XYZ file of C-alpha atoms in Angstrom:
84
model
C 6.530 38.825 56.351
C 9.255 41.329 57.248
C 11.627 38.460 57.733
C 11.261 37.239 54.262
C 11.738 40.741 52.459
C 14.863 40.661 54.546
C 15.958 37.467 53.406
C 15.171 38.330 49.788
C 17.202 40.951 49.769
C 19.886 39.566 51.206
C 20.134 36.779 49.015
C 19.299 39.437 45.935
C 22.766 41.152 47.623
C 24.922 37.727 47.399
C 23.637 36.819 43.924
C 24.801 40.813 42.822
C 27.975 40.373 44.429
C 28.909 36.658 42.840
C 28.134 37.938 39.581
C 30.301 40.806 39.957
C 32.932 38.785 40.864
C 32.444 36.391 38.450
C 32.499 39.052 35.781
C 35.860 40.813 37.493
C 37.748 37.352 37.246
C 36.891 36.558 33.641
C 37.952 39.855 32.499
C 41.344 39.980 34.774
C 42.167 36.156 33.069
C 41.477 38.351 29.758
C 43.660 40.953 30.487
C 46.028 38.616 31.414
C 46.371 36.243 28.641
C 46.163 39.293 26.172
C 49.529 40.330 28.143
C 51.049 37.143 27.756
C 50.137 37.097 24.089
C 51.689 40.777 23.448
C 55.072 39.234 25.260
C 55.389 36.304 23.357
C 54.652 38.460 20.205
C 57.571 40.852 21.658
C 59.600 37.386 21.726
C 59.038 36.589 18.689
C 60.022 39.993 17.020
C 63.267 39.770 18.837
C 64.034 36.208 17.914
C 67.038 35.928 16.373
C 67.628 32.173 14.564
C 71.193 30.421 14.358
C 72.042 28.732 10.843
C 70.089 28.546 7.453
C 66.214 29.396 7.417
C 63.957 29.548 4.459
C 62.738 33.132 3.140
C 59.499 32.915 3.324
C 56.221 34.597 5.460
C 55.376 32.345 7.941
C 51.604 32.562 10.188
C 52.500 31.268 13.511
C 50.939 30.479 16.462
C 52.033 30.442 20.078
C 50.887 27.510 21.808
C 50.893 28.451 25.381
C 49.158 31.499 24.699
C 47.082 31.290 21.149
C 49.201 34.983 20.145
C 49.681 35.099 16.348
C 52.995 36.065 14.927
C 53.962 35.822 11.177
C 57.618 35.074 11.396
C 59.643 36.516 8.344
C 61.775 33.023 7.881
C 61.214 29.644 8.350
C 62.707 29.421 11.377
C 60.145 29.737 14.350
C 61.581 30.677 18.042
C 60.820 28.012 20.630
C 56.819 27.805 21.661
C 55.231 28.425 18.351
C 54.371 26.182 15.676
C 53.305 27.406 11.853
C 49.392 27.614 11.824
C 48.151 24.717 9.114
């Protein structure tokens, strides 16, 4: 009987520690991406086009990172496209 409390509780101690990590690596991915999305938001604010672009507000969005930038011309620095 002993021998089964012991493995209960060492199998309640794996399951606790899986879900922790579990939990750690979805919110270090979060982290992540939202500090990819604040640098390719700091891109786009320093974007700087060459030649003619169109006056107008712009909602863009960054495909390699979903960020959301509304560009002040219709030029667009390289890796976003104008949301639809």
């Amino acid at each position: 009987m002993q021998k089964k409390h012991g493995l209960i509780i060492i199998a309640a101690c794996v399951l606790v520690i899986a879900v922790a990590i579990g939990v750690y690596g979805a919110n270090h991915r979060t982290q992540s991406l939202s500090q990819l999305q604040q640098e390719a938001i700091r891109q786009a604010r320093a974007y700087k086009p060459e030649g003619f672009c169109t006056q107008s507000l712009v909602p863009a969005v960054h495909r390699a990172t979903g960020a959301r930038y509304t560009f002040p011309s219709g030029c667009l620095a390289p890796g976003w496209e104008a949301e639809r």
